[in-house]
Amino acid sequence: GGCVAPSWRAIASRARASALAKFFPTMRCSYMVWPAAHVVNFAVVPSSQRILYINTLAVFWNAFLSWQAAHGGPTEAGSAADAAVDVLRATASASPGLGHKEHPV
């Protein structure tokens, strides 16, 4: 047979190249999502809902990371900023009651 398994060096080389290509775009997205998420968390979200808010955001963030790993990173689907905004929008639509404080008149 002509089937030859790739060497561990070839696999390691591809893994390193993939990690280097995705690291900075991913960190850029992270720096756009998480500081804004925590500002919203402490400024707007009621204290009883903060863990739920951050955990909801984390679910979408992890889905984004999985998508990124499967599809080659944020540069393939658009800019890192667009990807980060999509994560924030998905989180906001998933938890519509968060962030709306009622103020007495």
The first five atom37 places (N, CA, C, CB, O) and aatype in JSON, in Angstrom:
{
  "aatype": [7, 7, 4, 19, 0, 14, 15, 17, 1, 0, 9, 0, 15, 1, 0, 1, 0, 15, 0, 10, 0, 11, 13, 13, 14, 16, 12, 1, 4, 15, 18, 12, 19, 17, 14, 0, 0, 8, 19, 19, 2, 13, 0, 19, 19, 14, 15, 15, 5, 1, 9, 10, 18, 9, 2, 16, 10, 0, 19, 13, 17, 2, 0, 13, 10, 15, 17, 5, 0, 0, 8, 7, 7, 14, 16, 6, 0, 7, 15, 0, 0, 3, 0, 0, 19, 3, 19, 10, 1, 0, 16, 0, 15, 0, 15, 14, 7, 10, 7, 8, 11, 6, 8, 14, 19],
  "atom_mask": [
    [1, 1, 1, 0, 1],
    [1, 1, 1, 0, 1],
    [1, 1, 1, 1, 1],
    [1, 1, 1, 1, 1],
    [1, 1, 1, 1, 1],
    [1, 1, 1, 1, 1],
    [1, 1, 1, 1, 1],
    [1, 1, 1, 1, 1],
    [1, 1, 1, 1, 1],
    [1, 1, 1, 1, 1],
    [1, 1, 1, 1, 1],
    [1, 1, 1, 1, 1],
    [1, 1, 1, 1, 1],
    [1, 1, 1, 1, 1],
    [1, 1, 1, 1, 1],
    [1, 1, 1, 1, 1],
    [1, 1, 1, 1, 1],
    [1, 1, 1, 1, 1],
    [1, 1, 1, 1, 1],
    [1, 1, 1, 1, 1],
    [1, 1, 1, 1, 1],
    [1, 1, 1, 1, 1],
    [1, 1, 1, 1, 1],
    [1, 1, 1, 1, 1],
    [1, 1, 1, 1, 1],
    [1, 1, 1, 1, 1],
    [1, 1, 1, 1, 1],
    [1, 1, 1, 1, 1],
    [1, 1, 1, 1, 1],
    [1, 1, 1, 1, 1],
    [1, 1, 1, 1, 1],
    [1, 1, 1, 1, 1],
    [1, 1, 1, 1, 1],
    [1, 1, 1, 1, 1],
    [1, 1, 1, 1, 1],
    [1, 1, 1, 1, 1],
    [1, 1, 1, 1, 1],
    [1, 1, 1, 1, 1],
    [1, 1, 1, 1, 1],
    [1, 1, 1, 1, 1],
    [1, 1, 1, 1, 1],
    [1, 1, 1, 1, 1],
    [1, 1, 1, 1, 1],
    [1, 1, 1, 1, 1],
    [1, 1, 1, 1, 1],
    [1, 1, 1, 1, 1],
    [1, 1, 1, 1, 1],
    [1, 1, 1, 1, 1],
    [1, 1, 1, 1, 1],
    [1, 1, 1, 1, 1],
    [1, 1, 1, 1, 1],
    [1, 1, 1, 1, 1],
    [1, 1, 1, 1, 1],
    [1, 1, 1, 1, 1],
    [1, 1, 1, 1, 1],
    [1, 1, 1, 1, 1],
    [1, 1, 1, 1, 1],
    [1, 1, 1, 1, 1],
    [1, 1, 1, 1, 1],
    [1, 1, 1, 1, 1],
    [1, 1, 1, 1, 1],
    [1, 1, 1, 1, 1],
    [1, 1, 1, 1, 1],
    [1, 1, 1, 1, 1],
    [1, 1, 1, 1, 1],
    [1, 1, 1, 1, 1],
    [1, 1, 1, 1, 1],
    [1, 1, 1, 1, 1],
    [1, 1, 1, 1, 1],
    [1, 1, 1, 1, 1],
    [1, 1, 1, 1, 1],
    [1, 1, 1, 0, 1],
    [1, 1, 1, 0, 1],
    [1, 1, 1, 1, 1],
    [1, 1, 1, 1, 1],
    [1, 1, 1, 1, 1],
    [1, 1, 1, 1, 1],
    [1, 1, 1, 0, 1],
    [1, 1, 1, 1, 1],
    [1, 1, 1, 1, 1],
    [1, 1, 1, 1, 1],
    [1, 1, 1, 1, 1],
    [1, 1, 1, 1, 1],
    [1, 1, 1, 1, 1],
    [1, 1, 1, 1, 1],
    [1, 1, 1, 1, 1],
    [1, 1, 1, 1, 1],
    [1, 1, 1, 1, 1],
    [1, 1, 1, 1, 1],
    [1, 1, 1, 1, 1],
    [1, 1, 1, 1, 1],
    [1, 1, 1, 1, 1],
    [1, 1, 1, 1, 1],
    [1, 1, 1, 1, 1],
    [1, 1, 1, 1, 1],
    [1, 1, 1, 1, 1],
    [1, 1, 1, 0, 1],
    [1, 1, 1, 1, 1],
    [1, 1, 1, 0, 1],
    [1, 1, 1, 1, 1],
    [1, 1, 1, 1, 1],
    [1, 1, 1, 1, 1],
    [1, 1, 1, 1, 1],
    [1, 1, 1, 1, 1],
    [1, 1, 1, 1, 1]
  ],
  "atom_positions": [
    [[0.75, -1.17, 0.0], [0.0, 0.0, 0.0], [0.81, 1.26, 0.0], [0.0, 0.0, 0.0], [1.95, 1.32, 0.46]],
    [[0.17, 2.27, -0.54], [0.78, 3.58, -0.63], [0.37, 4.52, 0.48], [0.0, 0.0, 0.0], [0.65, 5.72, 0.42]],
    [[-0.29, 4.02, 1.5], [-0.75, 4.88, 2.6], [0.35, 5.01, 3.64], [-2.05, 4.31, 3.25], [0.71, 4.04, 4.3]],
    [[0.89, 6.21, 3.77], [1.94, 6.46, 4.73], [1.44, 7.5, 5.73], [3.27, 6.93, 4.03], [1.02, 8.59, 5.33]],
    [[1.48, 7.17, 6.98], [1.04, 8.1, 8.02], [2.06, 9.24, 8.13], [0.87, 7.38, 9.4], [3.27, 9.01, 8.02]],
    [[1.57, 10.48, 8.34], [2.51, 11.59, 8.48], [3.34, 11.44, 9.76], [1.76, 12.94, 8.49], [2.89, 10.88, 10.75]],
    [[4.55, 11.93, 9.69], [5.43, 11.83, 10.85], [4.96, 12.78, 11.94], [6.88, 12.13, 10.46], [4.23, 13.73, 11.68]],
    [[5.38, 12.53, 13.14], [5.0, 13.41, 14.25], [5.59, 14.8, 14.05], [5.47, 12.83, 15.6], [5.01, 15.79, 14.5]],
    [[6.73, 14.88, 13.38], [7.32, 16.2, 13.12], [6.45, 17.02, 12.15], [8.74, 16.04, 12.53], [6.29, 18.22, 12.33]],
    [[5.89, 16.37, 11.16], [5.01, 17.06, 10.21], [3.74, 17.52, 10.93], [4.65, 16.14, 9.02], [3.26, 18.64, 10.7]],
    [[3.21, 16.67, 11.77], [2.0, 17.03, 12.53], [2.3, 18.19, 13.47], [1.48, 15.81, 13.33], [1.51, 19.13, 13.56]],
    [[3.42, 18.14, 14.16], [3.81, 19.21, 15.08], [4.05, 20.52, 14.32], [5.07, 18.81, 15.87], [3.69, 21.59, 14.81]],
    [[4.63, 20.43, 13.16], [4.89, 21.62, 12.36], [3.58, 22.28, 11.91], [5.75, 21.26, 11.14], [3.44, 23.5, 11.97]],
    [[2.62, 21.46, 11.47], [1.32, 22.01, 11.07], [0.58, 22.6, 12.27], [0.46, 20.92, 10.41], [-0.05, 23.65, 12.15]],
    [[0.65, 21.94, 13.41], [-0.01, 22.45, 14.62], [0.6, 23.78, 15.04], [0.1, 21.42, 15.77], [-0.13, 24.71, 15.41]],
    [[1.91, 23.89, 14.98], [2.58, 25.14, 15.35], [2.19, 26.27, 14.4], [4.12, 24.95, 15.34], [1.9, 27.38, 14.83]],
    [[2.19, 25.99, 13.11], [1.82, 27.0, 12.11], [0.38, 27.44, 12.3], [2.02, 26.45, 10.68], [0.07, 28.63, 12.19]],
    [[-0.5, 26.5, 12.58], [-1.91, 26.83, 12.81], [-2.08, 27.68, 14.06], [-2.75, 25.56, 12.92], [-2.82, 28.67, 14.05]],
    [[-1.39, 27.31, 15.13], [-1.48, 28.08, 16.38], [-0.95, 29.49, 16.2], [-0.7, 27.37, 17.51], [-1.56, 30.44, 16.69]],
    [[0.16, 29.64, 15.51], [0.73, 30.98, 15.28], [-0.2, 31.83, 14.41], [2.11, 30.87, 14.61], [-0.33, 33.03, 14.64]],
    [[-0.83, 31.21, 13.44], [-1.72, 31.97, 12.55], [-2.99, 32.43, 13.26], [-2.1, 31.13, 11.34], [-3.54, 33.48, 12.94]],
    [[-3.47, 31.65, 14.23], [-4.74, 31.95, 14.9], [-4.58, 32.7, 16.21], [-5.48, 30.68, 15.14], [-5.55, 33.28, 16.7]],
    [[-3.4, 32.7, 16.8], [-3.22, 33.24, 18.15], [-3.57, 34.72, 18.23], [-1.79, 33.03, 18.61], [-4.41, 35.1, 19.05]],
    [[-2.97, 35.55, 17.42], [-3.18, 36.99, 17.54], [-4.59, 37.43, 17.15], [-2.18, 37.73, 16.68], [-5.17, 38.27, 17.84]],
    [[-5.17, 36.89, 16.08], [-6.57, 37.25, 15.81], [-7.52, 36.82, 16.94], [-7.02, 36.6, 14.5], [-8.47, 37.54, 17.27]],
    [[-7.25, 35.67, 17.53], [-8.08, 35.21, 18.64], [-7.9, 36.1, 19.86], [-7.74, 33.75, 19.0], [-8.88, 36.45, 20.52]],
    [[-6.68, 36.47, 20.17], [-6.45, 37.36, 21.31], [-7.07, 38.73, 21.06], [-4.95, 37.5, 21.59], [-7.61, 39.34, 21.99]],
    [[-7.01, 39.21, 19.83], [-7.64, 40.49, 19.5], [-9.14, 40.42, 19.76], [-7.36, 40.87, 18.03], [-9.72, 41.34, 20.33]],
    [[-9.77, 39.34, 19.33], [-11.2, 39.15, 19.6], [-11.47, 39.09, 21.1], [-11.72, 37.87, 18.93], [-12.42, 39.7, 21.6]],
    [[-10.62, 38.36, 21.81], [-10.78, 38.24, 23.26], [-10.7, 39.59, 23.95], [-9.73, 37.29, 23.83], [-11.48, 39.88, 24.85]],
    [[-9.74, 40.4, 23.52], [-9.58, 41.74, 24.12], [-10.73, 42.67, 23.77], [-8.27, 42.35, 23.68], [-10.96, 43.66, 24.46]],
    [[-11.45, 42.36, 22.71], [-12.6, 43.18, 22.35], [-13.86, 42.71, 23.08], [-12.83, 43.13, 20.84], [-14.73, 43.53, 23.41]],
    [[-13.97, 41.43, 23.33], [-15.18, 40.88, 23.95], [-15.16, 40.99, 25.46], [-15.37, 39.43, 23.56], [-16.07, 41.56, 26.06]],
    [[-14.13, 40.46, 26.09], [-14.17, 40.31, 27.55], [-14.1, 41.62, 28.33], [-13.05, 39.44, 27.97], [-14.85, 41.74, 29.3]],
    [[-13.27, 42.59, 28.0], [-13.33, 43.85, 28.76], [-14.7, 44.53, 28.65], [-12.24, 44.82, 28.27], [-15.25, 45.01, 29.64]],
    [[-15.26, 44.55, 27.43], [-16.6, 45.14, 27.26], [-17.65, 44.35, 28.04], [-16.98, 45.2, 25.76], [-18.54, 44.92, 28.65]],
    [[-17.53, 43.03, 28.0], [-18.49, 42.19, 28.72], [-18.44, 42.46, 30.22], [-18.21, 40.71, 28.45], [-19.48, 42.5, 30.88]],
    [[-17.25, 42.64, 30.76], [-17.13, 42.9, 32.2], [-17.57, 44.31, 32.58], [-15.71, 42.67, 32.65], [-18.09, 44.52, 33.67]],
    [[-17.36, 45.27, 31.69], [-17.89, 46.61, 31.95], [-19.41, 46.55, 32.03], [-17.44, 47.61, 30.84], [-20.0, 47.11, 32.96]],
    [[-20.02, 45.89, 31.07], [-21.48, 45.72, 31.1], [-21.9, 44.95, 32.34], [-21.99, 45.0, 29.82], [-22.88, 45.3, 32.99]],
    [[-21.16, 43.91, 32.66], [-21.49, 43.07, 33.81], [-21.55, 43.87, 35.1], [-20.46, 41.95, 33.94], [-22.5, 43.74, 35.87]],
    [[-20.55, 44.7, 35.34], [-20.51, 45.43, 36.61], [-21.29, 46.74, 36.58], [-19.08, 45.71, 36.98], [-21.66, 47.25, 37.64]],
    [[-21.54, 47.28, 35.4], [-22.25, 48.56, 35.32], [-23.75, 48.4, 35.15], [-21.71, 49.37, 34.18], [-24.52, 49.25, 35.61]],
    [[-24.2, 47.33, 34.5], [-25.6, 47.23, 34.12], [-26.31, 46.02, 34.71], [-25.7, 47.19, 32.63], [-27.46, 46.12, 35.14]],
    [[-25.64, 44.88, 34.72], [-26.3, 43.63, 35.13], [-26.48, 43.62, 36.65], [-25.47, 42.41, 34.67], [-25.53, 43.9, 37.39]],
    [[-27.68, 43.29, 37.11], [-27.9, 43.19, 38.56], [-26.98, 42.12, 39.17], [-29.39, 42.85, 38.87], [-26.68, 41.12, 38.52]],
    [[-26.55, 42.34, 40.38], [-25.58, 41.43, 41.0], [-26.08, 39.99, 41.06], [-25.24, 41.92, 42.39], [-25.27, 39.06, 41.0]],
    [[-27.37, 39.8, 41.19], [-27.9, 38.43, 41.25], [-27.84, 37.72, 39.9], [-29.35, 38.46, 41.75], [-28.0, 36.5, 39.84]],
    [[-27.62, 38.46, 38.82], [-27.59, 37.88, 37.48], [-26.21, 37.86, 36.84], [-28.54, 38.63, 36.6], [-26.07, 37.44, 35.69]],
    [[-25.2, 38.31, 37.55], [-23.87, 38.45, 36.95], [-23.25, 37.13, 36.52], [-22.95, 39.13, 37.91], [-22.65, 37.04, 35.45]],
    [[-23.37, 36.12, 37.35], [-22.79, 34.82, 36.99], [-23.49, 34.25, 35.77], [-22.88, 33.82, 38.17], [-22.84, 33.7, 34.88]],
    [[-24.81, 34.37, 35.72], [-25.57, 33.9, 34.57], [-25.14, 34.63, 33.3], [-27.07, 34.08, 34.82], [-24.96, 34.01, 32.25]],
    [[-24.98, 35.93, 33.4], [-24.57, 36.73, 32.24], [-23.2, 36.29, 31.72], [-24.53, 38.23, 32.61], [-23.05, 36.03, 30.52]],
    [[-22.22, 36.19, 32.6], [-20.86, 35.81, 32.17], [-20.84, 34.37, 31.66], [-19.86, 35.97, 33.34], [-20.16, 34.09, 30.67]],
    [[-21.57, 33.47, 32.31], [-21.6, 32.09, 31.83], [-22.28, 31.98, 30.46], [-22.31, 31.2, 32.84], [-21.87, 31.18, 29.63]],
    [[-23.31, 32.78, 30.24], [-23.96, 32.8, 28.93], [-23.0, 33.3, 27.87], [-25.23, 33.67, 28.96], [-22.89, 32.72, 26.79]],
    [[-22.29, 34.36, 28.19], [-21.29, 34.88, 27.26], [-20.21, 33.84, 27.01], [-20.67, 36.18, 27.81], [-19.75, 33.68, 25.87]],
    [[-19.8, 33.13, 28.04], [-18.75, 32.12, 27.89], [-19.2, 30.98, 26.98], [-18.36, 31.56, 29.27], [-18.38, 30.44, 26.22]],
    [[-20.46, 30.6, 27.03], [-20.96, 29.56, 26.12], [-20.81, 30.01, 24.68], [-22.45, 29.23, 26.43], [-20.34, 29.25, 23.83]],
    [[-21.22, 31.26, 24.4], [-21.08, 31.76, 23.03], [-19.62, 31.95, 22.65], [-21.83, 33.08, 22.88], [-19.24, 31.71, 21.5]],
    [[-18.8, 32.37, 23.59], [-17.36, 32.52, 23.31], [-16.75, 31.17, 22.95], [-16.63, 33.15, 24.53], [-15.97, 31.07, 22.0]],
    [[-17.1, 30.14, 23.71], [-16.57, 28.8, 23.43], [-17.08, 28.27, 22.09], [-16.94, 27.83, 24.55], [-16.35, 27.59, 21.38]],
    [[-18.34, 28.58, 21.75], [-18.86, 28.2, 20.43], [-18.08, 28.91, 19.33], [-20.37, 28.53, 20.32], [-17.76, 28.31, 18.3]],
    [[-17.77, 30.19, 19.55], [-16.97, 30.94, 18.59], [-15.58, 30.31, 18.44], [-16.85, 32.41, 19.03], [-15.09, 30.17, 17.32]],
    [[-14.95, 29.95, 19.55], [-13.62, 29.33, 19.47], [-13.68, 28.0, 18.72], [-13.05, 29.12, 20.88], [-12.77, 27.69, 17.95]],
    [[-14.73, 27.23, 18.95], [-14.89, 25.96, 18.23], [-15.08, 26.19, 16.74], [-16.08, 25.16, 18.79], [-14.5, 25.49, 15.91]],
    [[-15.9, 27.18, 16.42], [-16.11, 27.52, 15.01], [-14.8, 27.97, 14.37], [-17.18, 28.62, 14.88], [-14.47, 27.57, 13.26]],
    [[-14.06, 28.79, 15.11], [-12.79, 29.3, 14.61], [-11.82, 28.15, 14.34], [-12.18, 30.29, 15.6], [-11.13, 28.14, 13.32]],
    [[-11.76, 27.2, 15.25], [-10.86, 26.06, 15.07], [-11.26, 25.23, 13.85], [-10.86, 25.18, 16.33], [-10.4, 24.69, 13.15]],
    [[-12.56, 25.13, 13.6], [-13.03, 24.31, 12.49], [-12.93, 25.01, 11.14], [-14.46, 23.91, 12.74], [-12.83, 24.36, 10.1]],
    [[-12.96, 26.35, 11.15], [-13.01, 27.08, 9.89], [-11.82, 27.97, 9.61], [-14.23, 27.91, 9.87], [-11.86, 28.77, 8.68]],
    [[-10.77, 27.86, 10.38], [-9.54, 28.56, 10.04], [-9.34, 29.92, 10.67], [0.0, 0.0, 0.0], [-8.38, 30.6, 10.31]],
    [[-10.17, 30.34, 11.56], [-9.93, 31.58, 12.27], [-10.79, 32.73, 11.78], [0.0, 0.0, 0.0], [-11.46, 32.63, 10.76]],
    [[-10.77, 33.83, 12.53], [-11.64, 34.96, 12.24], [-11.31, 35.67, 10.94], [-11.57, 35.92, 13.35], [-12.18, 36.32, 10.37]],
    [[-10.08, 35.58, 10.45], [-9.74, 36.28, 9.22], [-10.44, 35.66, 8.02], [-8.23, 36.28, 9.0], [-10.66, 36.33, 7.01]],
    [[-10.8, 34.38, 8.12], [-11.49, 33.71, 7.03], [-12.94, 34.16, 6.92], [-11.42, 32.21, 7.21], [-13.49, 34.2, 5.82]],
    [[-13.56, 34.5, 8.03], [-14.97, 34.88, 8.02], [-15.16, 36.38, 8.05], [-15.67, 34.26, 9.2], [-16.31, 36.84, 8.01]],
    [[-14.13, 37.15, 8.11], [-14.23, 38.6, 8.21], [-13.25, 39.08, 9.24], [0.0, 0.0, 0.0], [-12.36, 38.33, 9.67]],
    [[-13.41, 40.3, 9.64], [-12.45, 40.86, 10.59], [-12.69, 40.33, 11.99], [-12.54, 42.39, 10.58], [-13.77, 39.81, 12.3]],
    [[-11.69, 40.46, 12.82], [-11.82, 40.05, 14.22], [-12.88, 40.88, 14.93], [-10.47, 40.19, 14.95], [-13.59, 40.37, 15.79]],
    [[-12.99, 42.14, 14.56], [-13.99, 43.01, 15.19], [-15.4, 42.52, 14.87], [-13.82, 44.46, 14.72], [-16.26, 42.5, 15.75]],
    [[-15.65, 42.13, 13.63], [-16.97, 41.62, 13.25], [-17.31, 40.35, 14.03], [-17.02, 41.34, 11.75], [-18.44, 40.16, 14.47]],
    [[-16.32, 39.47, 14.19], [-16.55, 38.24, 14.94], [-16.86, 38.53, 16.39], [-15.34, 37.33, 14.83], [-17.75, 37.9, 16.97]],
    [[-16.15, 39.48, 17.0], [-16.4, 39.83, 18.4], [-17.78, 40.45, 18.56], [-15.32, 40.79, 18.91], [-18.48, 40.15, 19.53]],
    [[-18.18, 41.3, 17.64], [-19.51, 41.91, 17.7], [-20.59, 40.85, 17.56], [-19.67, 42.99, 16.61], [-21.61, 40.92, 18.23]],
    [[-20.37, 39.87, 16.7], [-21.34, 38.78, 16.55], [-21.51, 38.02, 17.85], [-20.91, 37.84, 15.44], [-22.63, 37.64, 18.21]],
    [[-20.41, 37.78, 18.57], [-20.49, 37.08, 19.86], [-21.3, 37.91, 20.85], [-19.09, 36.8, 20.42], [-22.16, 37.36, 21.54]],
    [[-21.05, 39.21, 20.92], [-21.79, 40.06, 21.85], [-23.27, 40.14, 21.48], [-21.19, 41.46, 21.86], [-24.12, 40.11, 22.37]],
    [[-23.59, 40.23, 20.2], [-24.99, 40.26, 19.77], [-25.7, 38.96, 20.1], [-25.09, 40.53, 18.27], [-26.85, 38.98, 20.56]],
    [[-25.04, 37.85, 19.89], [-25.65, 36.56, 20.2], [-25.94, 36.45, 21.68], [-24.75, 35.41, 19.74], [-26.97, 35.91, 22.08]],
    [[-25.03, 36.96, 22.5], [-25.23, 36.91, 23.95], [-26.38, 37.82, 24.36], [-23.95, 37.32, 24.68], [-27.2, 37.44, 25.2]],
    [[-26.45, 39.0, 23.78], [-27.52, 39.93, 24.13], [-28.88, 39.37, 23.75], [-27.29, 41.29, 23.45], [-29.85, 39.55, 24.48]],
    [[-28.96, 38.71, 22.61], [-30.24, 38.16, 22.19], [-30.61, 36.92, 23.0], [-30.21, 37.83, 20.71], [-31.79, 36.59, 23.12]],
    [[-29.62, 36.22, 23.55], [-29.9, 35.02, 24.34], [-30.4, 35.36, 25.74], [-28.66, 34.17, 24.44], [-31.08, 34.54, 26.36]],
    [[-30.07, 36.53, 26.23], [-30.51, 36.93, 27.57], [-31.13, 38.32, 27.53], [-29.31, 36.89, 28.57], [-30.51, 39.29, 27.97]],
    [[-32.36, 38.43, 26.98], [-32.96, 39.75, 26.77], [-33.31, 40.5, 28.04], [-34.2, 39.6, 25.95], [-33.42, 41.72, 28.01]],
    [[-33.48, 39.82, 29.16], [-33.85, 40.5, 30.4], [-32.68, 41.17, 31.08], [0.0, 0.0, 0.0], [-32.88, 42.04, 31.92]],
    [[-31.48, 40.79, 30.74], [-30.31, 41.37, 31.38], [-30.04, 42.75, 30.82], [-29.09, 40.46, 31.19], [-30.2, 43.0, 29.63]],
    [[-29.63, 43.63, 31.68], [-29.23, 44.95, 31.24], [-30.36, 45.96, 31.22], [0.0, 0.0, 0.0], [-30.13, 47.13, 30.91]],
    [[-31.56, 45.53, 31.54], [-32.69, 46.46, 31.56], [-33.12, 46.68, 32.99], [-33.86, 45.92, 30.71], [-33.86, 45.89, 33.57]],
    [[-32.65, 47.77, 33.55], [-33.04, 48.13, 34.91], [-34.27, 49.0, 34.87], [-31.89, 48.86, 35.64], [-34.41, 49.87, 34.02]],
    [[-35.15, 48.75, 35.79], [-36.31, 49.61, 35.9], [-36.01, 50.66, 36.92], [-37.59, 48.81, 36.28], [-35.6, 50.36, 38.04]],
    [[-36.22, 51.93, 36.53], [-35.96, 53.05, 37.43], [-37.29, 53.6, 37.89], [-35.12, 54.15, 36.74], [-38.2, 53.79, 37.09]],
    [[-37.41, 53.86, 39.2], [-38.67, 54.44, 39.67], [-38.85, 55.84, 39.1], [-38.69, 54.49, 41.21], [-37.9, 56.6, 38.95]],
    [[-40.08, 56.16, 38.79], [-40.37, 57.46, 38.18], [-40.65, 58.49, 39.24], [-41.56, 57.37, 37.22], [-40.92, 59.65, 38.93]]
  ]
}
